[in-house]
Coordinates of C-alpha atoms and ligand atoms in Angstrom, one line a residue:
M171 CA -8.6 13.7 -2.4
K172 CA -9.4 16.2 0.5
K173 CA -12.8 15.7 2.2
I174 CA -14.7 18.6 4.0
I175 CA -16.6 17.6 6.6
F176 CA -19.9 19.6 7.3
S177 CA -21.4 19.5 10.8
A178 CA -24.5 16.8 10.1
A179 CA -26.7 18.9 12.4
L180 CA -30.0 17.3 12.2
I181 CA -32.8 20.2 12.1
S182 CA -35.8 17.7 13.4
V183 CA -39.2 19.7 12.5
L184 CA -42.4 18.6 14.1
F185 CA -45.2 19.4 11.9
S186 CA -48.5 19.0 12.7
C187 CA -51.3 20.1 10.1
K188 CA -53.8 22.3 11.8
T189 CA -55.1 24.1 8.9
E190 CA -57.5 21.6 7.4
K191 CA -60.6 22.1 9.4
Q192 CA -60.1 25.8 8.0
M193 CA -59.4 24.7 4.2
Q194 CA -62.4 21.8 4.3
Q195 CA -59.5 19.4 2.9
T196 CA -59.0 16.1 4.4
T197 CA -55.5 14.8 4.6
T198 CA -54.2 11.9 6.1
D199 CA -51.0 13.3 7.7
E200 CA -52.6 14.7 10.6
K201 CA -48.9 14.9 12.0
Q202 CA -45.9 14.8 9.8
H203 CA -42.5 14.4 11.2
I204 CA -39.7 15.5 8.6
E205 CA -35.6 15.3 9.3
L206 CA -33.6 17.3 7.7
E207 CA -30.0 16.9 7.3
L208 CA -27.3 19.1 5.9
P209 CA -25.2 16.9 3.1
E210 CA -22.5 15.3 5.3
T211 CA -19.5 15.3 3.2
I212 CA -18.6 17.3 0.0
S213 CA -15.2 17.0 -1.4
S214 CA -13.5 20.4 -2.1
E215 CA -13.0 18.9 -5.7
D216 CA -16.8 19.0 -6.0
I217 CA -16.9 22.6 -4.2
G218 CA -13.7 24.1 -5.6
D219 CA -14.4 28.1 -5.7
D220 CA -18.0 27.2 -5.8
I221 CA -21.1 28.1 -3.6
F222 CA -23.7 25.6 -3.6
V223 CA -27.4 26.3 -2.3
Y224 CA -29.0 23.6 0.1
T225 CA -32.8 24.3 0.2
I226 CA -34.6 23.0 3.5
K227 CA -38.1 23.0 2.4
I228 CA -41.2 22.2 4.9
G229 CA -44.5 21.3 3.2
N230 CA -45.2 22.3 -0.3
D231 CA -48.8 23.0 -0.4
P232 CA -49.6 26.6 -0.9
E233 CA -53.1 25.4 1.0
K234 CA -51.3 25.0 3.9
S235 CA -48.2 26.2 6.0
H236 CA -44.7 25.5 4.6
L237 CA -41.3 26.7 5.0
T238 CA -38.5 27.2 2.3
A239 CA -35.1 28.4 3.5
S240 CA -31.9 28.1 1.1
L241 CA -28.1 28.8 2.9
P242 CA -25.3 28.2 1.0
I243 CA -22.6 25.2 1.2
T244 CA -19.3 26.9 0.7
L245 CA -15.5 25.3 1.7
Y246 CA -15.0 27.0 4.6
D247 CA -16.4 25.1 7.5
F248 CA -16.8 28.5 9.7
V249 CA -19.0 29.8 7.3
N250 CA -21.4 26.9 6.9
K251 CA -21.9 26.5 10.7
S252 CA -23.0 30.3 10.9
E253 CA -25.2 30.2 8.1
E254 CA -26.8 26.9 9.4
R255 CA -27.2 28.5 13.1
L256 CA -29.0 31.5 11.4
T257 CA -31.1 29.1 9.2
Q258 CA -32.0 26.8 12.3
E259 CA -33.1 30.4 14.4
F260 CA -35.4 31.1 10.8
I261 CA -37.0 27.5 11.7
T262 CA -37.5 27.7 15.0
E263 CA -39.4 30.9 14.5
F264 CA -41.5 29.3 12.1
K265 CA -41.9 26.6 14.3
N266 CA -43.0 28.5 17.4
E267 CA -45.3 30.5 15.0
F268 CA -46.8 27.4 13.9
E269 CA -47.9 26.4 17.6
I270 CA -49.5 29.8 18.1
Q271 CA -51.5 30.2 15.5
E272 CA -54.4 28.8 16.6
N273 CA -56.8 30.2 14.1
G274 CA -55.2 27.9 11.5
A275 CA -53.9 31.1 9.6
I276 CA -51.5 29.6 6.5
L277 CA -47.5 30.5 7.2
D278 CA -45.8 31.0 4.2
F279 CA -41.9 31.3 4.9
N280 CA -38.8 31.9 3.1
Q281 CA -35.4 32.8 3.6
H282 CA -33.0 33.1 0.4
F283 CA -29.9 34.8 0.1
D284 CA -27.7 36.5 -2.8
V285 CA -24.2 36.6 -2.9
K286 CA -22.7 40.2 -3.0
F287 CA -19.3 39.7 -2.8
H288 CA -16.9 37.1 -3.4
S289 CA -12.8 37.0 -3.4
E290 CA -10.2 35.0 -1.4
D291 CA -10.5 37.5 1.4
F292 CA -14.1 38.3 1.9
L293 CA -17.9 36.7 1.1
T294 CA -20.6 38.7 1.5
F295 CA -24.4 37.1 1.6
L296 CA -27.4 39.2 1.7
Y297 CA -30.3 37.7 3.2
S298 CA -33.9 38.1 2.4
Q299 CA -36.6 36.5 5.1
N300 CA -40.0 36.9 3.9
A301 CA -43.0 35.5 5.7
S302 CA -46.8 35.9 4.8
Y303 CA -49.8 34.8 7.6
G304 CA -52.1 34.3 4.9
N305 CA -51.9 37.7 2.6
N306 CA -48.7 39.5 1.5
Y307 CA -45.4 39.0 2.1
G308 CA -43.5 41.2 5.0
E309 CA -39.8 41.2 4.3
K310 CA -36.3 41.5 5.9
H311 CA -32.7 41.9 4.8
F312 CA -29.7 41.1 6.6
V313 CA -26.0 40.6 5.6
S314 CA -23.5 37.7 6.7
V315 CA -20.3 39.3 5.5
F316 CA -16.9 37.2 6.3
D317 CA -13.4 37.9 6.8
L318 CA -12.2 34.6 5.2
K319 CA -8.4 35.2 5.9
N320 CA -9.0 35.8 9.9
K321 CA -12.0 33.3 9.7
K322 CA -14.2 36.0 11.4
K323 CA -17.9 37.0 10.8
I324 CA -17.6 41.0 10.5
Q325 CA -19.9 43.1 12.4
P326 CA -21.3 46.4 11.1
Q327 CA -18.8 48.6 13.1
D328 CA -16.0 46.5 12.2
F329 CA -16.0 48.3 9.1
F330 CA -15.0 51.5 10.7
T331 CA -11.8 52.1 12.3
N332 CA -13.2 53.3 15.2
E333 CA -16.5 54.2 17.0
E334 CA -16.7 58.1 15.7
N335 CA -16.6 56.9 12.6
F336 CA -19.0 55.0 12.9
I337 CA -21.2 57.8 14.5
A338 CA -20.1 60.6 11.8
F339 CA -21.1 58.2 8.9
S340 CA -24.5 57.1 10.6
A341 CA -25.2 61.2 10.7
E342 CA -24.8 61.3 6.7
I343 CA -26.7 58.3 6.5
Q344 CA -29.4 60.0 8.1
S345 CA -29.4 62.9 5.8
L346 CA -29.5 60.9 2.5
V347 CA -32.6 58.9 4.4
K348 CA -34.3 62.2 5.4
K349 CA -34.1 63.1 1.3
A350 CA -34.9 59.5 0.0
I351 CA -38.3 59.7 2.4
R352 CA -39.1 63.6 1.4
E353 CA -39.0 62.5 -2.3
R354 CA -40.8 59.4 -1.7
I355 CA -43.7 62.0 0.0
Y356 CA -43.4 64.4 -2.4
A357 CA -44.0 61.7 -5.3
D358 CA -47.1 60.6 -3.3
K359 CA -50.3 62.3 -5.3
N360 CA -52.2 61.1 -2.0
Y361 CA -51.4 63.9 0.1
S362 CA -53.4 67.1 -0.3
S363 CA -50.9 69.5 0.0
D364 CA -47.7 70.3 0.5
Q365 CA -48.1 71.1 4.0
E366 CA -49.3 67.9 4.8
R367 CA -46.2 66.5 3.2
E368 CA -44.0 68.6 5.8
E369 CA -46.1 67.6 8.9
V370 CA -45.6 63.9 8.0
L371 CA -41.9 64.7 7.2
Q372 CA -42.0 66.5 10.7
M373 CA -43.5 63.8 12.7
L374 CA -41.0 61.0 11.0
Q375 CA -38.0 63.1 12.7
E376 CA -37.4 60.9 15.7
S377 CA -38.0 57.6 13.9
I378 CA -35.4 58.3 11.3
Q379 CA -33.1 59.4 14.2
V380 CA -33.6 56.2 15.8
G381 CA -33.9 53.9 13.1
T382 CA -30.3 55.3 11.7
A383 CA -28.2 55.6 14.8
A384 CA -24.9 53.8 14.7
N385 CA -25.6 50.4 16.2
A386 CA -25.4 46.7 14.9
T387 CA -29.4 46.4 14.4
N388 CA -29.6 49.1 12.2
Y389 CA -26.5 48.1 10.2
N390 CA -27.3 44.9 9.6
A391 CA -27.7 45.1 5.9
L392 CA -25.0 47.5 5.3
F393 CA -22.6 45.9 2.5
F394 CA -20.5 46.7 -0.5
N395 CA -21.2 44.6 -3.9
E396 CA -18.3 43.4 -6.7
K397 CA -18.6 46.9 -7.6
G398 CA -17.4 48.7 -4.7
Q399 CA -21.0 50.0 -4.5
W400 CA -21.5 50.2 -0.8
I401 CA -25.6 49.8 0.1
V402 CA -27.5 49.8 3.3
I403 CA -31.0 48.8 3.3
F404 CA -33.7 50.0 5.8
E405 CA -36.7 47.7 6.0
K406 CA -40.1 48.3 6.3
Y407 CA -40.8 50.3 9.7
Q408 CA -37.2 51.2 10.6
V409 CA -37.3 54.9 9.5
A410 CA -41.1 55.6 8.4
S411 CA -44.3 54.0 8.5
G412 CA -45.0 50.4 7.0
A413 CA -46.9 52.0 4.0
M414 CA -43.7 53.6 2.4
G415 CA -42.0 50.2 2.4
E416 CA -38.1 49.7 2.6
F417 CA -35.4 52.2 1.9
V418 CA -32.6 51.0 -0.4
I419 CA -29.7 53.8 0.2
E420 CA -26.6 53.4 -2.3
I421 CA -24.1 55.3 -0.6
P422 CA -22.2 58.1 -2.5
K423 CA -18.4 57.6 -2.8
E424 CA -17.6 60.9 -1.2
I425 CA -19.2 59.2 1.8
S426 CA -17.9 55.6 2.0
D427 CA -14.7 56.9 0.8
K428 CA -14.6 59.3 3.9
Y429 CA -15.3 56.8 6.5
I430 CA -14.9 53.4 5.6
D431 CA -11.6 51.4 6.7
Q432 CA -9.0 51.7 4.1
K433 CA -8.5 47.6 4.2
F434 CA -12.3 47.2 2.8
L435 CA -11.5 50.4 -0.2
N436 CA -8.8 49.1 -1.3
L437 CA -10.5 45.9 -2.5
F438 CA -11.8 47.9 -5.4
K439 CA -8.6 49.4 -6.7
K440 CA -8.5 46.7 -9.9
E441 CA -11.2 47.0 -12.5
A442 CA -13.9 44.1 -12.4
P443 CA -13.4 41.7 -15.6
E444 CA -16.0 42.2 -18.0
Q445 CA -18.9 39.5 -18.5
V446 CA -19.4 37.7 -22.2
V447 CA -22.7 37.5 -23.1
L448 CA -23.5 34.3 -25.5
E449 CA -25.3 34.4 -28.5
P450 CA -29.4 32.8 -27.9
S451 CA -29.7 29.4 -29.7
Q452 CA -32.7 27.6 -31.0
P453 CA -34.4 24.2 -29.7
V454 CA -31.9 21.3 -29.8
Y455 CA -33.5 18.3 -30.9
T456 CA -31.9 14.9 -30.3
E457 CA -32.4 11.5 -32.7
V458 CA -35.4 10.4 -30.5
D459 CA -38.9 11.1 -32.1
C460 CA -41.4 11.4 -30.0
S461 CA -44.1 11.0 -32.7
K462 CA -42.6 7.5 -33.2
V463 CA -41.8 6.3 -29.9
P464 CA -43.6 6.9 -26.4
C465 CA -41.6 9.4 -24.1
V466 CA -41.6 11.3 -21.0
A467 CA -39.6 14.2 -19.9
L468 CA -38.2 14.4 -16.4
T469 CA -38.6 18.3 -14.9
F470 CA -36.5 19.0 -11.7
D471 CA -37.9 22.2 -9.9
D472 CA -36.7 24.7 -7.3
G473 CA -32.8 24.2 -8.0
P474 CA -30.0 24.2 -8.5
S475 CA -28.5 23.1 -5.4
V476 CA -26.0 21.2 -3.9
Y477 CA -27.4 17.9 -5.2
T478 CA -27.7 19.0 -8.8
P479 CA -24.6 17.8 -9.7
Q480 CA -24.8 14.7 -8.5
L481 CA -28.2 14.4 -10.7
L482 CA -26.2 15.4 -13.6
D483 CA -23.5 12.4 -13.5
A484 CA -26.5 10.3 -13.1
L485 CA -28.6 11.5 -16.4
K486 CA -25.4 11.7 -17.9
T487 CA -24.3 8.0 -16.8
E488 CA -28.1 6.9 -18.5
N489 CA -27.6 9.2 -21.5
V490 CA -31.0 11.1 -20.4
K491 CA -32.2 14.7 -21.2
A492 CA -34.1 16.3 -18.9
T493 CA -35.7 19.6 -17.9
F494 CA -34.5 22.2 -15.3
F495 CA -36.9 24.7 -13.9
V496 CA -34.5 26.9 -11.8
L497 CA -35.2 29.9 -9.5
G498 CA -33.1 32.8 -10.1
K499 CA -32.0 33.0 -6.7
S500 CA -30.2 30.2 -6.9
A501 CA -29.0 30.2 -10.8
S502 CA -27.1 33.6 -9.7
V503 CA -25.6 31.3 -6.7
Q504 CA -24.6 28.4 -8.5
K505 CA -23.5 29.6 -12.3
N506 CA -21.1 26.9 -12.8
T507 CA -24.0 24.3 -12.5
L508 CA -26.4 26.1 -14.6
K509 CA -23.7 26.4 -17.1
R510 CA -23.2 22.6 -16.6
I511 CA -27.0 22.0 -17.2
A512 CA -26.8 23.4 -20.4
D513 CA -23.7 22.3 -22.1
E514 CA -25.2 19.1 -21.3
G515 CA -28.3 19.5 -23.6
H516 CA -30.8 19.6 -20.8
N517 CA -33.3 22.4 -21.1
I518 CA -33.6 25.2 -18.4
G519 CA -36.7 27.1 -17.8
N520 CA -37.9 29.8 -15.5
H521 CA -39.4 29.0 -12.2
S522 CA -39.9 32.8 -11.0
Y523 CA -36.6 34.4 -8.9
D524 CA -37.6 33.1 -4.9
H525 CA -40.8 30.9 -5.5
K526 CA -43.6 33.6 -4.0
D527 CA -47.1 32.2 -4.7
F528 CA -48.1 34.5 -7.7
R529 CA -51.5 34.9 -6.1
K530 CA -50.2 36.6 -3.4
I531 CA -48.0 39.3 -4.8
S532 CA -48.5 42.4 -6.9
E533 CA -48.7 42.7 -10.9
D534 CA -45.3 44.5 -10.6
E535 CA -43.8 42.1 -8.4
A536 CA -44.7 38.8 -10.3
I537 CA -43.1 40.5 -13.4
R538 CA -39.9 41.4 -11.7
Q539 CA -39.8 37.9 -10.5
I540 CA -40.0 36.4 -14.4
T541 CA -38.1 39.0 -16.1
L542 CA -35.2 39.2 -13.2
T543 CA -35.1 35.2 -13.6
D544 CA -34.8 35.8 -17.5
E545 CA -31.9 37.8 -17.3
I546 CA -30.2 35.7 -14.6
I547 CA -30.4 32.7 -16.5
E548 CA -29.4 34.5 -20.0
G549 CA -26.4 36.3 -18.2
I550 CA -25.2 32.7 -17.8
V551 CA -26.0 30.5 -20.3
G552 CA -26.4 33.1 -23.0
E553 CA -30.4 32.2 -23.7
K554 CA -33.6 33.2 -22.5
P555 CA -35.6 30.3 -21.2
R556 CA -37.9 28.7 -23.5
Y557 CA -40.8 27.2 -20.8
F558 CA -42.1 28.9 -17.8
R559 CA -43.3 27.1 -14.8
F560 CA -45.4 28.6 -11.8
P561 CA -44.2 28.2 -8.1
Y562 CA -46.8 25.5 -6.6
G563 CA -48.2 25.6 -10.2
A564 CA -50.5 28.4 -8.4
H565 CA -51.5 31.5 -11.0
T566 CA -54.3 33.9 -11.5
Q567 CA -56.0 34.2 -15.0
E568 CA -53.7 37.8 -15.8
N569 CA -50.5 36.1 -14.5
L570 CA -50.9 33.4 -17.5
A571 CA -50.8 36.5 -19.8
M572 CA -47.6 38.1 -18.6
V573 CA -45.7 34.9 -19.0
G574 CA -45.0 35.5 -22.8
R575 CA -44.1 31.6 -23.4
P576 CA -45.9 28.3 -22.8
V577 CA -46.6 27.6 -19.2
I578 CA -45.5 24.3 -18.3
G579 CA -47.2 21.7 -15.8
W580 CA -47.3 18.4 -15.1
N581 CA -49.3 15.0 -14.9
V582 CA -47.3 12.7 -12.6
D583 CA -46.1 14.2 -9.0
P584 CA -44.4 11.6 -6.7
M585 CA -44.5 14.2 -4.1
D586 CA -41.0 13.8 -3.5
W587 CA -41.2 16.9 -1.2
K588 CA -43.2 14.8 1.5
F589 CA -42.1 11.7 0.9
R590 CA -38.1 11.8 1.8
D591 CA -37.6 7.9 1.1
V592 CA -36.1 6.8 -1.8
Q593 CA -38.2 3.7 -2.7
Q594 CA -41.3 5.5 -2.4
V595 CA -39.9 8.5 -4.6
V596 CA -38.9 5.5 -7.3
E597 CA -42.4 4.4 -7.1
G598 CA -43.9 7.6 -7.6
M599 CA -41.5 8.8 -10.5
S600 CA -41.7 5.4 -12.2
K601 CA -45.7 5.5 -12.9
G602 CA -44.8 7.0 -16.5
S603 CA -47.7 7.0 -19.5
K604 CA -47.3 8.5 -23.1
Q605 CA -45.9 11.9 -23.6
A606 CA -46.1 12.3 -19.7
I607 CA -44.1 15.1 -17.7
I608 CA -43.1 14.0 -14.4
L609 CA -42.5 16.6 -11.5
A610 CA -39.6 16.3 -9.2
H611 CA -37.0 18.6 -6.9
D612 CA -33.7 18.7 -7.3
I613 CA -33.1 20.0 -3.8
H614 CA -33.7 16.7 -2.4
K615 CA -31.2 14.2 -1.8
T616 CA -33.5 11.3 -1.7
T617 CA -34.7 12.4 -5.3
V618 CA -31.3 12.5 -6.9
E619 CA -30.7 9.2 -4.9
A620 CA -33.6 7.9 -6.7
I621 CA -32.9 9.1 -10.2
P622 CA -30.9 5.8 -11.8
Q623 CA -33.7 3.5 -10.4
V624 CA -36.5 6.0 -11.8
I625 CA -34.4 6.3 -15.2
K626 CA -33.9 2.3 -15.5
N627 CA -38.2 1.8 -14.5
L628 CA -39.2 4.0 -17.1
K629 CA -36.8 2.8 -19.6
A630 CA -37.7 -0.6 -19.3
Q631 CA -41.2 0.2 -19.6
G632 CA -40.2 1.3 -23.1
Y633 CA -39.9 5.2 -22.6
H634 CA -37.3 7.5 -24.2
I635 CA -36.4 10.2 -21.1
V636 CA -36.2 13.6 -23.3
S637 CA -36.0 17.2 -22.5
L638 CA -39.2 19.6 -23.6
D639 CA -37.5 20.5 -26.7
D640 CA -38.0 17.1 -27.7
L641 CA -41.2 16.3 -26.0
F642 CA -43.2 19.3 -27.8
R643 CA -41.1 19.3 -31.1
Y644 CA -43.8 18.6 -33.4
K645 CA -46.4 20.8 -31.5
K646 CA -47.2 24.4 -31.9
L647 CA -47.0 25.9 -28.5
K648 CA -48.8 28.9 -27.7
N649 CA -47.7 31.4 -25.2
G650 CA -49.6 31.8 -21.7
Q651 CA -51.4 28.1 -22.1
T652 CA -50.7 25.5 -19.6
Y653 CA -49.4 22.1 -20.8
S654 CA -49.4 19.1 -18.7
N655 CA -48.2 16.4 -20.8
G656 CA -46.6 16.3 -24.3
K657 CA -49.9 15.2 -26.0
Ligands
LIG889 NI1 -41.2 24.6 -7.0

């Protein structure tokens, strides 16, 4: 078996909690030193053609500064190294910002990615990094496009045969951006007259010119997707005022055909295969009857991740069912893992798209987080998740109403995101009680390594380990109501 060795870069983060004076909270971890290590070896058999999500988490308490950064792990070492470097920069930015924040603002930094194109020639990730300094999130996008045959990261200018084409292309984009800005201004009812609108447009001319000029920075989010559609994203403030938000420009075919290098256009000569959508199904019960025997439910949040297959192996060996509260962003990358979770009889729950704190986002964004994740999961396993869990369990009263299904909490929390120690996680997770819901995260190596012993300990105490379907079999669950155990 061929082994692929990943660089075992140690991302060492000194994380001191300065926010407690502001939050009137007592905490014992004045200084928390977290060492994060990328998986050292993964066999190519495990990876195959898949892309795995590796998630780094520093802190998970919404009342304190925290960071969550996902990066892809692939079959290609040069890709992994590049994306690891990029993630390290983001973590360093967080660390530096944390040092600067003397007033104790709560930093909430997130990085996630989506696969926009994947063939044997090219691989494209669209990254989204968002950061909150206490209130709403500021967001930026950029892509990593890899030429897999030539083992090279593609720069925006590489999409064009020569500099002239790039410049001519950017002039066309400039007109498209002007048109998009004009439409947005005319749709905005806050202007008193069309004359005022024209004045604002006039004032924006220069920033549009500067923000769309042909250079690598302006076009760091230029890419093509699986359908051969070329897209460029301009950040908030790049071409217009921040209040106007970002601009996602879908480039008309006649423009991409005219300027883009033929070798990229040739990729889309053949039709993409149609996706098969399966029929939705009902809850599936095992022979365990939780009204007669003591049960506990293991729930795993924030995946799927590079460690999830190992966790599934352990659950299979011990013949127990669990529930996975997955993130839409990771499920869309690790489709085969999600399929395996469903095929092996575990429950899948919706845990939002990219783990934002629902108290900090608009109603529209909250609905988008829920429905987009439903669609991604349904598209892969053929059914919409029956359970929902808020990131951090944090939500407003209004959020509860929009979920449209039972909200699942927990009553056993091993704090596995904090204690990256197998024995400590084993102890924390083994504290079962009748009909308990145990929380854990399958993005942490230590958590996954703890599971075989956790299962043995719980079984030794007489518990049956079940999915939420089994735990709630005889209970009439209400939409928008929170359940933190099966009683
Ligand atoms: Ni979570």
